[in-house]
Amino acid sequence: MTEEDEGLFETVGRAADKIGETSMGKRIGAIVTVLLLAALSGGANFTVLNEYFNGDDEGPIAGCMQTDATNYNSKATFDDGSCNFLVIIYGCTNTEAENYSPQATHDDGRCVVINEIPNGTNGNETAAIYGCMDTTANNYDDKATEDDGSCDYEDEYEEEHGNHSSVHFYPGWYNEETDNASVFWVDRDAEGISVLTDIDTDCYDYNTSVLVYVDVWHEESGDYNWSDLYFTVNGMDWDSHWFNFTFEELNNTEGNWSMWVALLVWDTESEDYIFQQQFNIPRIRVEV
């Protein structure tokens, strides 16, 4: 080998050592070196390539290196920012339900699927309450808004005629601004959310158990809270039913909150609670 050849081999070797600082760069340098040597000398030992490709060093591997991530890669040598974390949001996941929550990842078992709304309201509208409106009748109903022709004028009133299967929110508050009766009253001075309503049956002698779903959410941040409330309803008596969330239960969050309320009544035949009615209250201002 001439001095000129030796100088060329030395130059090629130095160039290969300088290619890249990572292990992958060194592999590339080795491959280039072997190929150049083969071209210049008419042959080279290619087994060195097998050692590089089948050795223990796998080179840099991109992946998620945070152990609490769902896609953690124990073989990764550098974090590529692809980590995913499991976020659990409880709510109704039934797309056909009235209270379906597209953000929910886990169903909370409180979906309300409505086929029809008996004696119900939609939003803040109040449904008609049927009954006898004649004050001289034995079965006069002071809460009725539509006379159903059921007035009884017999001298002896032996039996009350009523529907022993339904309940409703009673529209006990009048809004002068909208000229509408409302089924709820909001305490504007409460530290949190405090809403009052009255629930009645359709007969004075019908007492039953009701279940009320109450959901509240913060309009700006999306903070969410809910409560399942059980009440005993005594006929048409004036019952004060409160739906309360303290400021702490609202995650100490001020601003505008909204409330969704669903009323269900116990059904003895199915031995389950059956949906009756709902209403919404938007923009409940919470300040401390």
PDB file of C-alpha atoms in Angstrom:
ATOM      1  CA  MET A   1       0.000   0.000   0.000  1.00  0.00           C
ATOM      2  CA  THR A   2       1.381   3.357  -0.953  1.00  0.00           C
ATOM      3  CA  GLU A   3       1.665   6.342   1.345  1.00  0.00           C
ATOM      4  CA  GLU A   4      -1.034   8.008  -0.710  1.00  0.00           C
ATOM      5  CA  ASP A   5      -3.465   5.111  -0.005  1.00  0.00           C
ATOM      6  CA  GLU A   6      -2.654   5.150   3.710  1.00  0.00           C
ATOM      7  CA  GLY A   7      -3.430   8.844   3.858  1.00  0.00           C
ATOM      8  CA  LEU A   8      -6.744   8.283   2.115  1.00  0.00           C
ATOM      9  CA  PHE A   9      -7.749   5.526   4.562  1.00  0.00           C
ATOM     10  CA  GLU A  10      -6.845   7.781   7.499  1.00  0.00           C
ATOM     11  CA  THR A  11      -8.919  10.616   6.081  1.00  0.00           C
ATOM     12  CA  VAL A  12     -11.940   8.347   5.532  1.00  0.00           C
ATOM     13  CA  GLY A  13     -11.716   6.990   9.091  1.00  0.00           C
ATOM     14  CA  ARG A  14     -11.597  10.468  10.610  1.00  0.00           C
ATOM     15  CA  ALA A  15     -14.600  11.554   8.525  1.00  0.00           C
ATOM     16  CA  ALA A  16     -16.635   8.571   9.708  1.00  0.00           C
ATOM     17  CA  ASP A  17     -15.912   9.341  13.384  1.00  0.00           C
ATOM     18  CA  LYS A  18     -17.253  12.844  12.975  1.00  0.00           C
ATOM     19  CA  ILE A  19     -20.621  11.852  11.444  1.00  0.00           C
ATOM     20  CA  GLY A  20     -23.266  12.483  14.059  1.00  0.00           C
ATOM     21  CA  GLU A  21     -22.998  12.338  17.839  1.00  0.00           C
ATOM     22  CA  THR A  22     -25.807   9.825  18.342  1.00  0.00           C
ATOM     23  CA  SER A  23     -25.440   6.079  18.027  1.00  0.00           C
ATOM     24  CA  MET A  24     -27.442   6.177  14.794  1.00  0.00           C
ATOM     25  CA  GLY A  25     -25.006   8.715  13.375  1.00  0.00           C
ATOM     26  CA  LYS A  26     -22.091   6.458  14.272  1.00  0.00           C
ATOM     27  CA  ARG A  27     -23.786   3.550  12.488  1.00  0.00           C
ATOM     28  CA  ILE A  28     -24.157   5.624   9.371  1.00  0.00           C
ATOM     29  CA  GLY A  29     -20.491   6.583   9.614  1.00  0.00           C
ATOM     30  CA  ALA A  30     -19.491   2.938   9.937  1.00  0.00           C
ATOM     31  CA  ILE A  31     -21.543   1.951   6.909  1.00  0.00           C
ATOM     32  CA  VAL A  32     -19.984   4.748   4.822  1.00  0.00           C
ATOM     33  CA  THR A  33     -16.499   3.740   5.961  1.00  0.00           C
ATOM     34  CA  VAL A  34     -16.993   0.079   5.008  1.00  0.00           C
ATOM     35  CA  LEU A  35     -18.422   0.965   1.614  1.00  0.00           C
ATOM     36  CA  LEU A  36     -15.591   3.399   0.855  1.00  0.00           C
ATOM     37  CA  LEU A  37     -12.991   0.864   1.892  1.00  0.00           C
ATOM     38  CA  ALA A  38     -14.617  -1.736  -0.345  1.00  0.00           C
ATOM     39  CA  ALA A  39     -14.599   0.659  -3.283  1.00  0.00           C
ATOM     40  CA  LEU A  40     -11.008   1.728  -2.769  1.00  0.00           C
ATOM     41  CA  SER A  41      -9.351  -1.575  -1.908  1.00  0.00           C
ATOM     42  CA  GLY A  42     -11.458  -3.994  -3.888  1.00  0.00           C
ATOM     43  CA  GLY A  43     -12.976  -5.689  -0.847  1.00  0.00           C
ATOM     44  CA  ALA A  44     -13.861  -5.260   2.837  1.00  0.00           C
ATOM     45  CA  ASN A  45     -15.203  -7.221   5.802  1.00  0.00           C
ATOM     46  CA  PHE A  46     -18.971  -6.558   5.775  1.00  0.00           C
ATOM     47  CA  THR A  47     -19.592  -8.484   9.017  1.00  0.00           C
ATOM     48  CA  VAL A  48     -19.133  -5.201  10.844  1.00  0.00           C
ATOM     49  CA  LEU A  49     -22.495  -4.096   9.438  1.00  0.00           C
ATOM     50  CA  ASN A  50     -24.225  -7.106  11.020  1.00  0.00           C
ATOM     51  CA  GLU A  51     -22.779  -6.171  14.401  1.00  0.00           C
ATOM     52  CA  TYR A  52     -24.121  -2.659  14.122  1.00  0.00           C
ATOM     53  CA  PHE A  53     -27.607  -3.733  13.059  1.00  0.00           C
ATOM     54  CA  ASN A  54     -28.012  -6.625  15.514  1.00  0.00           C
ATOM     55  CA  GLY A  55     -26.245  -5.258  18.545  1.00  0.00           C
ATOM     56  CA  ASP A  56     -27.812  -4.290  21.871  1.00  0.00           C
ATOM     57  CA  ASP A  57     -27.842  -0.577  21.074  1.00  0.00           C
ATOM     58  CA  GLU A  58     -31.157   0.274  19.349  1.00  0.00           C
ATOM     59  CA  GLY A  59     -30.425   3.952  18.956  1.00  0.00           C
ATOM     60  CA  PRO A  60     -32.775   6.844  19.882  1.00  0.00           C
ATOM     61  CA  ILE A  61     -36.460   5.828  20.292  1.00  0.00           C
ATOM     62  CA  ALA A  62     -39.196   8.475  20.362  1.00  0.00           C
ATOM     63  CA  GLY A  63     -42.197   8.010  22.647  1.00  0.00           C
ATOM     64  CA  CYS A  64     -44.027   9.007  25.830  1.00  0.00           C
ATOM     65  CA  MET A  65     -41.807   8.785  28.899  1.00  0.00           C
ATOM     66  CA  GLN A  66     -44.365   9.778  31.582  1.00  0.00           C
ATOM     67  CA  THR A  67     -45.329   6.672  33.558  1.00  0.00           C
ATOM     68  CA  ASP A  68     -48.863   7.894  34.411  1.00  0.00           C
ATOM     69  CA  ALA A  69     -49.783   8.322  30.728  1.00  0.00           C
ATOM     70  CA  THR A  70     -51.981   5.789  28.908  1.00  0.00           C
ATOM     71  CA  ASN A  71     -49.388   5.409  26.125  1.00  0.00           C
ATOM     72  CA  TYR A  72     -46.220   5.244  28.282  1.00  0.00           C
ATOM     73  CA  ASN A  73     -43.313   3.637  26.351  1.00  0.00           C
ATOM     74  CA  SER A  74     -40.740   2.023  28.615  1.00  0.00           C
ATOM     75  CA  LYS A  75     -38.293   1.717  25.692  1.00  0.00           C
ATOM     76  CA  ALA A  76     -38.383   5.395  24.721  1.00  0.00           C
ATOM     77  CA  THR A  77     -35.088   7.281  25.017  1.00  0.00           C
ATOM     78  CA  PHE A  78     -36.560  10.755  24.489  1.00  0.00           C
ATOM     79  CA  ASP A  79     -40.046  12.218  25.028  1.00  0.00           C
ATOM     80  CA  ASP A  80     -41.777  13.267  21.799  1.00  0.00           C
ATOM     81  CA  GLY A  81     -44.713  15.039  23.471  1.00  0.00           C
ATOM     82  CA  SER A  82     -47.258  12.361  22.506  1.00  0.00           C
ATOM     83  CA  CYS A  83     -48.375  11.467  26.051  1.00  0.00           C
ATOM     84  CA  ASN A  84     -52.110  10.913  26.572  1.00  0.00           C
ATOM     85  CA  PHE A  85     -53.770  11.098  29.985  1.00  0.00           C
ATOM     86  CA  LEU A  86     -57.111   9.562  30.987  1.00  0.00           C
ATOM     87  CA  VAL A  87     -59.690  12.221  31.960  1.00  0.00           C
ATOM     88  CA  ILE A  88     -62.871  10.906  33.626  1.00  0.00           C
ATOM     89  CA  ILE A  89     -66.013  13.028  33.240  1.00  0.00           C
ATOM     90  CA  TYR A  90     -69.246  11.639  34.665  1.00  0.00           C
ATOM     91  CA  GLY A  91     -72.548  12.405  32.936  1.00  0.00           C
ATOM     92  CA  CYS A  92     -75.213  10.946  30.670  1.00  0.00           C
ATOM     93  CA  THR A  93     -73.709   9.164  27.651  1.00  0.00           C
ATOM     94  CA  ASN A  94     -77.042   8.233  26.024  1.00  0.00           C
ATOM     95  CA  THR A  95     -77.379  10.404  22.915  1.00  0.00           C
ATOM     96  CA  GLU A  96     -81.183  10.023  22.978  1.00  0.00           C
ATOM     97  CA  ALA A  97     -81.518  11.359  26.533  1.00  0.00           C
ATOM     98  CA  GLU A  98     -82.657  14.868  27.397  1.00  0.00           C
ATOM     99  CA  ASN A  99     -79.582  15.419  29.568  1.00  0.00           C
ATOM    100  CA  TYR A 100     -77.006  13.866  27.193  1.00  0.00           C
ATOM    101  CA  SER A 101     -73.519  15.227  27.857  1.00  0.00           C
ATOM    102  CA  PRO A 102     -71.129  15.011  24.866  1.00  0.00           C
ATOM    103  CA  GLN A 103     -68.152  15.639  27.183  1.00  0.00           C
ATOM    104  CA  ALA A 104     -68.964  12.661  29.444  1.00  0.00           C
ATOM    105  CA  THR A 105     -66.615   9.661  29.361  1.00  0.00           C
ATOM    106  CA  HIS A 106     -68.409   7.584  32.031  1.00  0.00           C
ATOM    107  CA  ASP A 107     -72.185   7.240  32.442  1.00  0.00           C
ATOM    108  CA  ASP A 108     -73.510   8.318  35.853  1.00  0.00           C
ATOM    109  CA  GLY A 109     -76.756   6.321  35.558  1.00  0.00           C
ATOM    110  CA  ARG A 110     -78.964   9.429  35.559  1.00  0.00           C
ATOM    111  CA  CYS A 111     -80.020   9.646  31.886  1.00  0.00           C
ATOM    112  CA  VAL A 112     -83.593  10.777  31.246  1.00  0.00           C
ATOM    113  CA  VAL A 113     -85.119   9.453  28.025  1.00  0.00           C
ATOM    114  CA  ILE A 114     -88.464  11.086  27.300  1.00  0.00           C
ATOM    115  CA  ASN A 115     -91.012   9.510  24.978  1.00  0.00           C
ATOM    116  CA  GLU A 116     -93.731  11.931  25.990  1.00  0.00           C
ATOM    117  CA  ILE A 117     -94.111  14.456  28.788  1.00  0.00           C
ATOM    118  CA  PRO A 118     -97.281  13.909  30.857  1.00  0.00           C
ATOM    119  CA  ASN A 119     -98.345  17.074  32.651  1.00  0.00           C
ATOM    120  CA  GLY A 120     -94.907  18.427  31.830  1.00  0.00           C
ATOM    121  CA  THR A 121     -93.184  21.599  30.871  1.00  0.00           C
ATOM    122  CA  ASN A 122     -90.495  22.354  28.362  1.00  0.00           C
ATOM    123  CA  GLY A 123     -87.972  24.910  29.549  1.00  0.00           C
ATOM    124  CA  ASN A 124     -89.652  27.520  31.721  1.00  0.00           C
ATOM    125  CA  GLU A 125     -93.099  27.140  30.188  1.00  0.00           C
ATOM    126  CA  THR A 126     -95.787  25.970  32.602  1.00  0.00           C
ATOM    127  CA  ALA A 127     -98.290  23.290  31.571  1.00  0.00           C
ATOM    128  CA  ALA A 128    -101.997  23.632  32.294  1.00  0.00           C
ATOM    129  CA  ILE A 129    -103.269  22.142  35.554  1.00  0.00           C
ATOM    130  CA  TYR A 130    -106.689  20.590  35.087  1.00  0.00           C
ATOM    131  CA  GLY A 131    -109.332  20.485  37.795  1.00  0.00           C
ATOM    132  CA  CYS A 132    -112.585  21.969  39.039  1.00  0.00           C
ATOM    133  CA  MET A 133    -112.464  25.772  39.111  1.00  0.00           C
ATOM    134  CA  ASP A 134    -115.930  26.403  40.570  1.00  0.00           C
ATOM    135  CA  THR A 135    -115.519  27.625  44.142  1.00  0.00           C
ATOM    136  CA  THR A 136    -119.002  26.344  45.075  1.00  0.00           C
ATOM    137  CA  ALA A 137    -118.207  22.744  44.069  1.00  0.00           C
ATOM    138  CA  ASN A 138    -117.284  20.060  46.574  1.00  0.00           C
ATOM    139  CA  ASN A 139    -114.055  19.312  44.750  1.00  0.00           C
ATOM    140  CA  TYR A 140    -112.942  22.883  43.960  1.00  0.00           C
ATOM    141  CA  ASP A 141    -109.209  22.956  43.118  1.00  0.00           C
ATOM    142  CA  ASP A 142    -107.612  26.318  43.912  1.00  0.00           C
ATOM    143  CA  LYS A 143    -104.526  25.414  41.875  1.00  0.00           C
ATOM    144  CA  ALA A 144    -106.334  24.484  38.652  1.00  0.00           C
ATOM    145  CA  THR A 145    -105.738  26.684  35.614  1.00  0.00           C
ATOM    146  CA  GLU A 146    -108.058  24.793  33.214  1.00  0.00           C
ATOM    147  CA  ASP A 147    -111.524  23.505  34.182  1.00  0.00           C
ATOM    148  CA  ASP A 148    -111.881  19.834  33.228  1.00  0.00           C
ATOM    149  CA  GLY A 149    -115.639  19.570  33.898  1.00  0.00           C
ATOM    150  CA  SER A 150    -115.161  17.378  36.964  1.00  0.00           C
ATOM    151  CA  CYS A 151    -116.968  19.690  39.426  1.00  0.00           C
ATOM    152  CA  ASP A 152    -119.193  17.805  41.892  1.00  0.00           C
ATOM    153  CA  TYR A 153    -122.211  19.414  43.561  1.00  0.00           C
ATOM    154  CA  GLU A 154    -123.704  16.492  45.494  1.00  0.00           C
ATOM    155  CA  ASP A 155    -124.773  17.181  49.071  1.00  0.00           C
ATOM    156  CA  GLU A 156    -122.429  14.498  50.342  1.00  0.00           C
ATOM    157  CA  TYR A 157    -119.070  14.236  48.731  1.00  0.00           C
ATOM    158  CA  GLU A 158    -117.958  10.685  49.419  1.00  0.00           C
ATOM    159  CA  GLU A 159    -114.912  10.149  47.238  1.00  0.00           C
ATOM    160  CA  GLU A 160    -112.303  12.414  45.746  1.00  0.00           C
ATOM    161  CA  HIS A 161    -111.646  11.910  42.058  1.00  0.00           C
ATOM    162  CA  GLY A 162    -108.008  12.368  41.198  1.00  0.00           C
ATOM    163  CA  ASN A 163    -105.152  10.893  39.239  1.00  0.00           C
ATOM    164  CA  HIS A 164    -103.161   8.632  41.564  1.00  0.00           C
ATOM    165  CA  SER A 165    -100.264   8.233  39.189  1.00  0.00           C
ATOM    166  CA  SER A 166     -98.729  11.661  38.493  1.00  0.00           C
ATOM    167  CA  VAL A 167     -97.114  14.656  40.162  1.00  0.00           C
ATOM    168  CA  HIS A 168     -96.109  18.103  38.939  1.00  0.00           C
ATOM    169  CA  PHE A 169     -94.256  21.268  39.880  1.00  0.00           C
ATOM    170  CA  TYR A 170     -96.773  23.822  41.060  1.00  0.00           C
ATOM    171  CA  PRO A 171     -96.416  27.297  39.438  1.00  0.00           C
ATOM    172  CA  GLY A 172     -96.487  29.228  42.672  1.00  0.00           C
ATOM    173  CA  TRP A 173     -94.493  32.344  41.698  1.00  0.00           C
ATOM    174  CA  TYR A 174     -95.449  35.148  39.368  1.00  0.00           C
ATOM    175  CA  ASN A 175     -92.852  36.993  37.278  1.00  0.00           C
ATOM    176  CA  GLU A 176     -94.001  40.581  36.734  1.00  0.00           C
ATOM    177  CA  GLU A 177     -91.386  41.200  34.042  1.00  0.00           C
ATOM    178  CA  THR A 178     -92.506  38.299  31.844  1.00  0.00           C
ATOM    179  CA  ASP A 179     -96.135  38.133  33.034  1.00  0.00           C
ATOM    180  CA  ASN A 180     -95.698  34.385  33.541  1.00  0.00           C
ATOM    181  CA  ALA A 181     -96.120  32.030  36.461  1.00  0.00           C
ATOM    182  CA  SER A 182     -93.022  30.055  37.377  1.00  0.00           C
ATOM    183  CA  VAL A 183     -92.471  26.686  39.042  1.00  0.00           C
ATOM    184  CA  PHE A 184     -89.378  27.907  40.904  1.00  0.00           C
ATOM    185  CA  TRP A 185     -88.057  30.795  42.971  1.00  0.00           C
ATOM    186  CA  VAL A 186     -84.339  31.672  43.119  1.00  0.00           C
ATOM    187  CA  ASP A 187     -82.861  33.170  46.282  1.00  0.00           C
ATOM    188  CA  ARG A 188     -80.610  35.889  44.828  1.00  0.00           C
ATOM    189  CA  ASP A 189     -78.909  36.512  48.192  1.00  0.00           C
ATOM    190  CA  ALA A 190     -77.739  32.947  48.785  1.00  0.00           C
ATOM    191  CA  GLU A 191     -74.005  32.183  48.982  1.00  0.00           C
ATOM    192  CA  GLY A 192     -74.169  29.540  46.293  1.00  0.00           C
ATOM    193  CA  ILE A 193     -77.389  28.364  44.610  1.00  0.00           C
ATOM    194  CA  SER A 194     -80.691  28.099  46.462  1.00  0.00           C
ATOM    195  CA  VAL A 195     -83.901  27.333  44.543  1.00  0.00           C
ATOM    196  CA  LEU A 196     -87.382  26.776  46.012  1.00  0.00           C
ATOM    197  CA  THR A 197     -90.232  24.855  44.383  1.00  0.00           C
ATOM    198  CA  ASP A 198     -93.464  23.089  45.328  1.00  0.00           C
ATOM    199  CA  ILE A 199     -94.374  19.579  44.146  1.00  0.00           C
ATOM    200  CA  ASP A 200     -97.997  18.402  44.209  1.00  0.00           C
ATOM    201  CA  THR A 201     -99.995  15.318  43.308  1.00  0.00           C
ATOM    202  CA  ASP A 202    -103.308  15.560  41.444  1.00  0.00           C
ATOM    203  CA  CYS A 203    -105.397  14.516  44.458  1.00  0.00           C
ATOM    204  CA  TYR A 204    -105.613  15.722  48.033  1.00  0.00           C
ATOM    205  CA  ASP A 205    -105.566  12.147  49.355  1.00  0.00           C
ATOM    206  CA  TYR A 206    -102.640  10.913  47.239  1.00  0.00           C
ATOM    207  CA  ASN A 207     -99.259  10.882  48.964  1.00  0.00           C
ATOM    208  CA  THR A 208     -96.212   9.536  47.168  1.00  0.00           C
ATOM    209  CA  SER A 209     -92.425   9.499  46.902  1.00  0.00           C
ATOM    210  CA  VAL A 210     -90.618  11.503  44.234  1.00  0.00           C
ATOM    211  CA  LEU A 211     -87.048  11.608  42.953  1.00  0.00           C
ATOM    212  CA  VAL A 212     -85.593  14.872  41.653  1.00  0.00           C
ATOM    213  CA  TYR A 213     -82.468  15.046  39.490  1.00  0.00           C
ATOM    214  CA  VAL A 214     -80.738  18.420  39.928  1.00  0.00           C
ATOM    215  CA  ASP A 215     -77.744  19.316  37.721  1.00  0.00           C
ATOM    216  CA  VAL A 216     -75.806  22.609  37.760  1.00  0.00           C
ATOM    217  CA  TRP A 217     -72.964  23.770  35.517  1.00  0.00           C
ATOM    218  CA  HIS A 218     -70.820  26.892  35.246  1.00  0.00           C
ATOM    219  CA  GLU A 219     -71.310  28.579  31.870  1.00  0.00           C
ATOM    220  CA  GLU A 220     -67.747  29.901  31.579  1.00  0.00           C
ATOM    221  CA  SER A 221     -65.557  27.077  32.916  1.00  0.00           C
ATOM    222  CA  GLY A 222     -67.871  24.101  32.445  1.00  0.00           C
ATOM    223  CA  ASP A 223     -67.605  23.071  36.135  1.00  0.00           C
ATOM    224  CA  TYR A 224     -70.364  20.566  36.914  1.00  0.00           C
ATOM    225  CA  ASN A 225     -72.186  19.242  39.976  1.00  0.00           C
ATOM    226  CA  TRP A 226     -75.336  17.237  40.576  1.00  0.00           C
ATOM    227  CA  SER A 227     -77.583  15.864  43.296  1.00  0.00           C
ATOM    228  CA  ASP A 228     -80.339  13.219  43.586  1.00  0.00           C
ATOM    229  CA  LEU A 229     -83.058  14.329  46.014  1.00  0.00           C
ATOM    230  CA  TYR A 230     -85.894  12.215  47.444  1.00  0.00           C
ATOM    231  CA  PHE A 231     -89.054  13.895  48.785  1.00  0.00           C
ATOM    232  CA  THR A 232     -92.408  12.772  50.127  1.00  0.00           C
ATOM    233  CA  VAL A 233     -95.274  14.693  48.498  1.00  0.00           C
ATOM    234  CA  ASN A 234     -98.449  15.110  50.560  1.00  0.00           C
ATOM    235  CA  GLY A 235    -101.315  15.542  48.121  1.00  0.00           C
ATOM    236  CA  MET A 236    -101.762  19.173  47.116  1.00  0.00           C
ATOM    237  CA  ASP A 237    -100.264  20.609  50.307  1.00  0.00           C
ATOM    238  CA  TRP A 238     -97.839  23.478  50.004  1.00  0.00           C
ATOM    239  CA  ASP A 239     -94.469  21.753  50.373  1.00  0.00           C
ATOM    240  CA  SER A 240     -91.247  23.740  50.331  1.00  0.00           C
ATOM    241  CA  HIS A 241     -88.690  21.733  48.395  1.00  0.00           C
ATOM    242  CA  TRP A 242     -85.238  23.339  48.233  1.00  0.00           C
ATOM    243  CA  PHE A 243     -82.467  22.618  45.733  1.00  0.00           C
ATOM    244  CA  ASN A 244     -79.271  23.931  47.322  1.00  0.00           C
ATOM    245  CA  PHE A 245     -75.594  23.970  46.365  1.00  0.00           C
ATOM    246  CA  THR A 246     -73.162  25.736  48.693  1.00  0.00           C
ATOM    247  CA  PHE A 247     -70.347  27.895  47.337  1.00  0.00           C
ATOM    248  CA  GLU A 248     -67.888  25.148  48.337  1.00  0.00           C
ATOM    249  CA  GLU A 249     -69.936  22.569  46.380  1.00  0.00           C
ATOM    250  CA  LEU A 250     -69.663  24.879  43.365  1.00  0.00           C
ATOM    251  CA  ASN A 251     -65.841  24.650  43.582  1.00  0.00           C
ATOM    252  CA  ASN A 252     -65.732  28.217  44.932  1.00  0.00           C
ATOM    253  CA  THR A 253     -66.576  29.432  41.416  1.00  0.00           C
ATOM    254  CA  GLU A 254     -68.379  32.728  40.881  1.00  0.00           C
ATOM    255  CA  GLY A 255     -70.230  33.764  37.741  1.00  0.00           C
ATOM    256  CA  ASN A 256     -73.247  32.472  35.834  1.00  0.00           C
ATOM    257  CA  TRP A 257     -74.520  28.971  36.587  1.00  0.00           C
ATOM    258  CA  SER A 258     -77.398  27.069  34.989  1.00  0.00           C
ATOM    259  CA  MET A 259     -79.679  24.452  36.565  1.00  0.00           C
ATOM    260  CA  TRP A 260     -81.588  21.529  35.037  1.00  0.00           C
ATOM    261  CA  VAL A 261     -84.267  19.779  37.125  1.00  0.00           C
ATOM    262  CA  ALA A 262     -86.152  16.553  36.334  1.00  0.00           C
ATOM    263  CA  LEU A 263     -89.066  15.189  38.397  1.00  0.00           C
ATOM    264  CA  LEU A 264     -89.790  11.454  38.673  1.00  0.00           C
ATOM    265  CA  VAL A 265     -92.589   9.736  40.653  1.00  0.00           C
ATOM    266  CA  TRP A 266     -92.589   6.284  42.232  1.00  0.00           C
ATOM    267  CA  ASP A 267     -94.692   3.813  40.239  1.00  0.00           C
ATOM    268  CA  THR A 268     -95.988   0.865  42.273  1.00  0.00           C
ATOM    269  CA  GLU A 269     -96.607  -1.351  39.243  1.00  0.00           C
ATOM    270  CA  SER A 270     -93.129  -1.093  37.725  1.00  0.00           C
ATOM    271  CA  GLU A 271     -91.506  -0.512  41.128  1.00  0.00           C
ATOM    272  CA  ASP A 272     -89.394   2.252  39.671  1.00  0.00           C
ATOM    273  CA  TYR A 273     -89.351   6.037  39.348  1.00  0.00           C
ATOM    274  CA  ILE A 274     -91.090   7.336  36.200  1.00  0.00           C
ATOM    275  CA  PHE A 275     -90.288  10.682  34.547  1.00  0.00           C
ATOM    276  CA  GLN A 276     -92.966  13.377  34.900  1.00  0.00           C
ATOM    277  CA  GLN A 277     -91.670  16.864  34.247  1.00  0.00           C
ATOM    278  CA  GLN A 278     -88.580  19.071  33.883  1.00  0.00           C
ATOM    279  CA  PHE A 279     -87.509  22.707  33.838  1.00  0.00           C
ATOM    280  CA  ASN A 280     -84.336  24.730  33.238  1.00  0.00           C
ATOM    281  CA  ILE A 281     -83.020  27.852  34.949  1.00  0.00           C
ATOM    282  CA  PRO A 282     -80.335  29.713  32.959  1.00  0.00           C
ATOM    283  CA  ARG A 283     -77.907  32.331  34.273  1.00  0.00           C
ATOM    284  CA  ILE A 284     -78.107  31.995  38.063  1.00  0.00           C
ATOM    285  CA  ARG A 285     -75.637  34.620  39.247  1.00  0.00           C
ATOM    286  CA  VAL A 286     -73.302  33.419  42.025  1.00  0.00           C
ATOM    287  CA  GLU A 287     -71.260  36.040  43.892  1.00  0.00           C
ATOM    288  CA  VAL A 288     -69.614  36.041  47.305  1.00  0.00           C
TER     289      VAL A 288
END
